[in-house]
Tab-separated table of C-alpha atoms in Angstrom:
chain	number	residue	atom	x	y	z
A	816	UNK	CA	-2.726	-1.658	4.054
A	817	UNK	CA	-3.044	0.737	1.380
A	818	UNK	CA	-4.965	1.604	-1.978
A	819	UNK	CA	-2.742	1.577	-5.197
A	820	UNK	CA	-2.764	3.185	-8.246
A	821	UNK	CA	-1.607	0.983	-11.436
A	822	UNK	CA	0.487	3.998	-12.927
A	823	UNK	CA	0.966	2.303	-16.361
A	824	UNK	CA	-2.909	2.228	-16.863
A	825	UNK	CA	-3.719	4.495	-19.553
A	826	UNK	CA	-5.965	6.850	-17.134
A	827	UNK	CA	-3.718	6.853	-13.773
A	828	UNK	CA	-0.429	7.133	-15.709
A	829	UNK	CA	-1.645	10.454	-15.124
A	830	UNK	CA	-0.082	11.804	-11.763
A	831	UNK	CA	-2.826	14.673	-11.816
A	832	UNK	CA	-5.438	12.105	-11.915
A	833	UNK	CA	-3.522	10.398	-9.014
A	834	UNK	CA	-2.861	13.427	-6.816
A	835	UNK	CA	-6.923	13.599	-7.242
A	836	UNK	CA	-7.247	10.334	-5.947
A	837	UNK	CA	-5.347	10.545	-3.195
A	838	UNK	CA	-6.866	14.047	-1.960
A	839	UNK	CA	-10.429	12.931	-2.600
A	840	UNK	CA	-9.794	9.993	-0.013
A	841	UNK	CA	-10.963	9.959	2.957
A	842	UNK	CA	-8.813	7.889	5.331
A	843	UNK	CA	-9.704	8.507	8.830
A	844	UNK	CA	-13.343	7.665	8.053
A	845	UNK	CA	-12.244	4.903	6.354
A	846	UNK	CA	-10.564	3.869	9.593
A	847	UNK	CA	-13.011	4.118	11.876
A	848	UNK	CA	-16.181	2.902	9.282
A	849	UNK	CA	-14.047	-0.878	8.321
A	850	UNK	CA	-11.492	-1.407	11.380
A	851	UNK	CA	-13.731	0.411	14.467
A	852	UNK	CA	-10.831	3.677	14.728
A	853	UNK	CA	-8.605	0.526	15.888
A	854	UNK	CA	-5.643	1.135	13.755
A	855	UNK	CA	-3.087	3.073	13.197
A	856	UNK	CA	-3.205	5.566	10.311
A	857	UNK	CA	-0.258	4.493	7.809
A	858	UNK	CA	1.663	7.627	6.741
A	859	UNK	CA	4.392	5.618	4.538
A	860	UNK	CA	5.449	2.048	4.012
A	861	UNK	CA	7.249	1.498	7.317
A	862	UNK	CA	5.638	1.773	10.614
A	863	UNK	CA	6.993	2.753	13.585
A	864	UNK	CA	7.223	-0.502	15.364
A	865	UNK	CA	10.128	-0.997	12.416
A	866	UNK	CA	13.495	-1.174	14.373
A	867	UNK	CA	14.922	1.760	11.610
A	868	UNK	CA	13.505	3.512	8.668
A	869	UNK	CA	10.287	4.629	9.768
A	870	UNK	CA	9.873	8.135	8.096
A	871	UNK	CA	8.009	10.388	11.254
A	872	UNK	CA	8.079	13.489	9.254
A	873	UNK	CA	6.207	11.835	5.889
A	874	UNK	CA	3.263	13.846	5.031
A	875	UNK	CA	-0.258	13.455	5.994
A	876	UNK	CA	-2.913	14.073	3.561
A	877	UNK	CA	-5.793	15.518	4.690
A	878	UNK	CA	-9.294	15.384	2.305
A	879	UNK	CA	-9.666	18.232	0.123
A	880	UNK	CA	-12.231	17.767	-2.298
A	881	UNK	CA	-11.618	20.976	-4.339
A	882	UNK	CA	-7.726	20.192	-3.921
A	883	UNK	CA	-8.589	16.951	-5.735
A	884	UNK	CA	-10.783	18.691	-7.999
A	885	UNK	CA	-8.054	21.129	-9.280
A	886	UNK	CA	-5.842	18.403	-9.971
A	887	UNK	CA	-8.414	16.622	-11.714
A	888	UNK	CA	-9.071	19.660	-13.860
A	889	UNK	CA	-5.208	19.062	-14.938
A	890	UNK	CA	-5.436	15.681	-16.429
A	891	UNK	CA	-4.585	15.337	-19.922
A	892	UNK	CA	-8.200	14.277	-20.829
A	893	UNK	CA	-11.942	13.406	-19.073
A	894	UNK	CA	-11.850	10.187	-16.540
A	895	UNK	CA	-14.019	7.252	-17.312
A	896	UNK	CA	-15.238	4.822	-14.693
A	897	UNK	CA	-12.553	3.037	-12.824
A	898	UNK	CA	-12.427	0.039	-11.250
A	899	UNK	CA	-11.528	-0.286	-7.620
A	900	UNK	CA	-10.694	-4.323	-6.822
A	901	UNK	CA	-10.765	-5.240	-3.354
A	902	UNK	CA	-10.135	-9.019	-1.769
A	903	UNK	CA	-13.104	-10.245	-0.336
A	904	UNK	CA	-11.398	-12.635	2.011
A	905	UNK	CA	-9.396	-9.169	3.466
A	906	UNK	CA	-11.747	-7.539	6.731
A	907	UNK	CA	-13.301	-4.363	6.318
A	908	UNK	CA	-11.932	-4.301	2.815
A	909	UNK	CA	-16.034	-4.382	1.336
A	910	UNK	CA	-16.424	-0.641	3.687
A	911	UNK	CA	-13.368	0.124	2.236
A	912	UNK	CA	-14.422	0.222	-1.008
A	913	UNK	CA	-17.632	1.920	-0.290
A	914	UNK	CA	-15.947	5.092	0.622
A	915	UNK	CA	-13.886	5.110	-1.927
A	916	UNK	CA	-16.251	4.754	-4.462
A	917	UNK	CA	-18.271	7.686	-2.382
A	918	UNK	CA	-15.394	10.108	-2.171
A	919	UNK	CA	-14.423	9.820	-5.442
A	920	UNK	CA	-17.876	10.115	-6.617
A	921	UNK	CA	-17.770	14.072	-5.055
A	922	UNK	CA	-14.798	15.002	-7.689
A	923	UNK	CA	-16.587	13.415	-10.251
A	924	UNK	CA	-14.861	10.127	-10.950
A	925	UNK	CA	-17.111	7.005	-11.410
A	926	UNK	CA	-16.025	3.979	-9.470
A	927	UNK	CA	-16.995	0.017	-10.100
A	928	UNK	CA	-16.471	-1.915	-6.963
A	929	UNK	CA	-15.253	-5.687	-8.211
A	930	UNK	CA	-14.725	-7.906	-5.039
A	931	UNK	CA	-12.854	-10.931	-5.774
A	932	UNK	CA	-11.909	-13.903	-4.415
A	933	UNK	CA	-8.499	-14.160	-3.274
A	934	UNK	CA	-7.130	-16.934	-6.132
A	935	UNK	CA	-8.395	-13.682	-8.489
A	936	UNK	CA	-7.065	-10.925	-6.164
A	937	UNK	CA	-3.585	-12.499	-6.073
A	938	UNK	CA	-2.887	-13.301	-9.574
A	939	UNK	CA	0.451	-12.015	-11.323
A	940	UNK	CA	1.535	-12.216	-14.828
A	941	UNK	CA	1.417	-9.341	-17.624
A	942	UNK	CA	-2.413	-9.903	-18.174
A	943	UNK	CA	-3.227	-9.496	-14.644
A	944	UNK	CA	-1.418	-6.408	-14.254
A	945	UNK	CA	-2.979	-4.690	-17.027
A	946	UNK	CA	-6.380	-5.283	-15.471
A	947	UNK	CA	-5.837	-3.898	-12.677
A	948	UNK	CA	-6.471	0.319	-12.230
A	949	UNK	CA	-7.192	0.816	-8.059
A	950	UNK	CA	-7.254	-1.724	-5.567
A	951	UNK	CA	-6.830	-2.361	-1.916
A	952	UNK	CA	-4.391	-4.526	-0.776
A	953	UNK	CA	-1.959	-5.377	2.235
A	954	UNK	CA	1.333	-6.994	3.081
A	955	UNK	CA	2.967	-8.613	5.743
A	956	UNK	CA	6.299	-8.019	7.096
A	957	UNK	CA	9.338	-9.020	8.665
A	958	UNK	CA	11.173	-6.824	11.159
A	959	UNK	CA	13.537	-4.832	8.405
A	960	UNK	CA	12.755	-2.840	5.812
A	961	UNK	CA	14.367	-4.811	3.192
A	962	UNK	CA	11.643	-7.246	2.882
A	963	UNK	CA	8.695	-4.041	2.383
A	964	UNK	CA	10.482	-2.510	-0.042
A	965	UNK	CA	11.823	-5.526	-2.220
A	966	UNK	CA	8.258	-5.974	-4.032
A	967	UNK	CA	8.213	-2.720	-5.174
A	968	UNK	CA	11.398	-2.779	-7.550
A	969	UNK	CA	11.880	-2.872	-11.039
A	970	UNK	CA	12.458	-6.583	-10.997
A	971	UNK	CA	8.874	-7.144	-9.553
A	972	UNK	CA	7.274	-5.586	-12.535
A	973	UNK	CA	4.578	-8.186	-13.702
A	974	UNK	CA	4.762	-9.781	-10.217
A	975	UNK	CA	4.238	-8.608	-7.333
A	976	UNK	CA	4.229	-4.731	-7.594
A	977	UNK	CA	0.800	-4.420	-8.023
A	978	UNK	CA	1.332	-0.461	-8.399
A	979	UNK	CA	3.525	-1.406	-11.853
A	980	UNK	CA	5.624	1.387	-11.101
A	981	UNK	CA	9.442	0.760	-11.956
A	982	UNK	CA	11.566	3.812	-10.722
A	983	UNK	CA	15.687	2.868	-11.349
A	984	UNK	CA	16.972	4.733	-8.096
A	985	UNK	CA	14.579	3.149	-5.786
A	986	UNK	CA	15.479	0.036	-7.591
A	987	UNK	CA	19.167	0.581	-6.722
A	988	UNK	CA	18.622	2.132	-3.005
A	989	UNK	CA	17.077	-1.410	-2.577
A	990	UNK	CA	19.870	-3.461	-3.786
A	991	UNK	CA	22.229	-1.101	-1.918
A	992	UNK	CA	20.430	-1.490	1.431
A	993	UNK	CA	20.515	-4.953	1.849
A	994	UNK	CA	24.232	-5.216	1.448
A	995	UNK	CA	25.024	-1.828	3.705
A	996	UNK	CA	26.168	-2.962	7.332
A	997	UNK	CA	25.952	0.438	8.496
A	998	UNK	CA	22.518	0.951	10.673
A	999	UNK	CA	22.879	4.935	10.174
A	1000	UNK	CA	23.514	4.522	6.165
A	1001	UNK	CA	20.626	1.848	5.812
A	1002	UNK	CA	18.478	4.368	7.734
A	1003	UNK	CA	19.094	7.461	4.931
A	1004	UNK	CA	18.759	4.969	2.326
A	1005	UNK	CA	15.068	3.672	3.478
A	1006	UNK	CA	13.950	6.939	3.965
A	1007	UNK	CA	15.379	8.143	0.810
A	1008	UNK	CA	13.016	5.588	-0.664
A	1009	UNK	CA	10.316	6.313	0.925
A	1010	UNK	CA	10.688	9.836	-0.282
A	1011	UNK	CA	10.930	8.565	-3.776
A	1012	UNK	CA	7.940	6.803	-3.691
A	1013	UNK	CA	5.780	10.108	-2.137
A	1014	UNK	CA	6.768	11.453	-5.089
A	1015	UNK	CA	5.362	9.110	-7.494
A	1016	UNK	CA	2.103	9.564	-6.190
A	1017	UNK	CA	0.329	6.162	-6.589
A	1018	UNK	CA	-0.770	5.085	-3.120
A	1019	UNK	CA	-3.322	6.554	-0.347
A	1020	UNK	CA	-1.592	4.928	2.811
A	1021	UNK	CA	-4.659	3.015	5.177
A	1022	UNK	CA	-3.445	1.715	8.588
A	1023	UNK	CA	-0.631	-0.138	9.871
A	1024	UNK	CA	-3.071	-2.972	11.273
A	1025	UNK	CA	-2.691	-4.303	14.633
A	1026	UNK	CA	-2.870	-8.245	15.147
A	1027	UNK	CA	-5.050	-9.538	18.129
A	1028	UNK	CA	-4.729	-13.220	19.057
A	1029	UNK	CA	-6.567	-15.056	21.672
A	1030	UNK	CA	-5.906	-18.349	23.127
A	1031	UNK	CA	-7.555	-20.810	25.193
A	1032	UNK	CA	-5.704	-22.288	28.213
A	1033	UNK	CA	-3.356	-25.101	27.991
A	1034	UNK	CA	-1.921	-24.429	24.408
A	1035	UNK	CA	1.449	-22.286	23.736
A	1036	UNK	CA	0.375	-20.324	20.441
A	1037	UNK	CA	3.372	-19.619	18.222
A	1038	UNK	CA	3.901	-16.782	16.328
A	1039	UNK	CA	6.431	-15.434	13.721
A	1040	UNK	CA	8.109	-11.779	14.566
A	1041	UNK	CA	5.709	-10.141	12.339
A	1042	UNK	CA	3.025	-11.439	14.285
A	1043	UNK	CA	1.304	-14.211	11.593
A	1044	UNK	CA	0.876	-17.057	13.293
A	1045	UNK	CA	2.764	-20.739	13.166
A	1046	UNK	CA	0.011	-23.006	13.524
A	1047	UNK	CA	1.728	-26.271	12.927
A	1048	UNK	CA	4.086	-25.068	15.919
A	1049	UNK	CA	1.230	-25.012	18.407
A	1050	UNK	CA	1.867	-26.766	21.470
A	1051	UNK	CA	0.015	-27.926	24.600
A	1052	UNK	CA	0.981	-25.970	28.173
């Protein structure tokens, strides 16, 4: 889970306005006000359950409201109101927004919440895109990196890289690490990438959410290796 930052909105194209974003957030309170302190803080794309390119040295920003401030005071020009989207059919997303809209309210950035229903949330295509400025949003994910970092790539422009942020060597690490057979090689190039995108500035990482599943006896639940569940492939005991 994670907030993004459309960086080819006229306002957050801005990386000072974005660095004041992400310094105003408050993420462990976030944490424990929407998901009970039962996640794990995200630090980066890739979490550590990922069988290789989980960064353990990416930084950790800590809320610093006249860190944010000083960026703000940067910024080409004044900030108008934002608006922070959020999918109402995503838990804890509504608390989510709250806080956000709080902590950015301190550096002295107006946010509109606008909940919306997933078929809204979800939509891609050039007009979408452009509406978008922050928003709160999660993926799922298979057990290699290639899959989390393919829908941030050039090519997803207008799709489904919400963030709209089209950097050429990412692009190319991307293409280059799903053809590399060497584990060691694919490991520098995914955290070469995740490097890349630090720099860019245009997320504030949430949690790496944990999936709990219960089950009544006498059925076999089945579930896919990144945990979502198969429910056609439910079977009696």
């Amino acid at each position: 889970k994670f907030i993004g930052m459309n960086v080819n909105d006229p306002v957050l194209k801005d990386i000072n306005v974005r660095q004041a974003i992400r310094h105003a957030i408050d993420v462990p309170s976030i944490l424990e006000a929407a998901f009970e302190g039962r996640w794990a803080r995200a630090t980066a794309i890739l979490p550590p359950s990922m069988p290789f390119g989980y960064w353990k040295d990416a930084p950790v920003l800590q809320r610093d409201v006249a860190v944010a401030k000083s960026f703000l005071e940067k910024a080409a020009g004044p900030v108008p109101k934002l608006a922070f989207t959020y999918n109402s059919s995503e838990a804890g997303a509504a608390t989510v927004a709250e806080i956000v809209q709080a902590n950015l309210a301190e550096i002295g950035i107006e946010v509109e919440v606008v909940a919306q229903e997933n078929a809204v949330a979800m939509q891609i295509g050039e007009e979408a895109q452009k509406a978008r400025q922050i928003f709160y949003v999660g993926y799922g994910s298979q057990g290699d990196p290639a899959q989390s970092m393919s829908w941030f790539t050039c090519e997803q422009i207008d799709k489904w890289n919400f963030i709209d942020w089209c950097d050429q060597k990412f692009t190319d690490l991307a293409a280059q690490g799903i053809t590399e057979q060497d584990q060691a090689k694919r490991e520098e190039i995914y955290l070469e990438m995740q490097k890349l995108w630090e720099e860019a500035a245009n997320v504030v990482w949430i949690a790496w959410p944990t999936s709990s599943f219960a089950s009544r006896a006498g059925i076999t639940p089945s579930l896919r290796p990144d945990g979502r569940m198969l429910a056609w492939n439910f079977r009696s005991a």
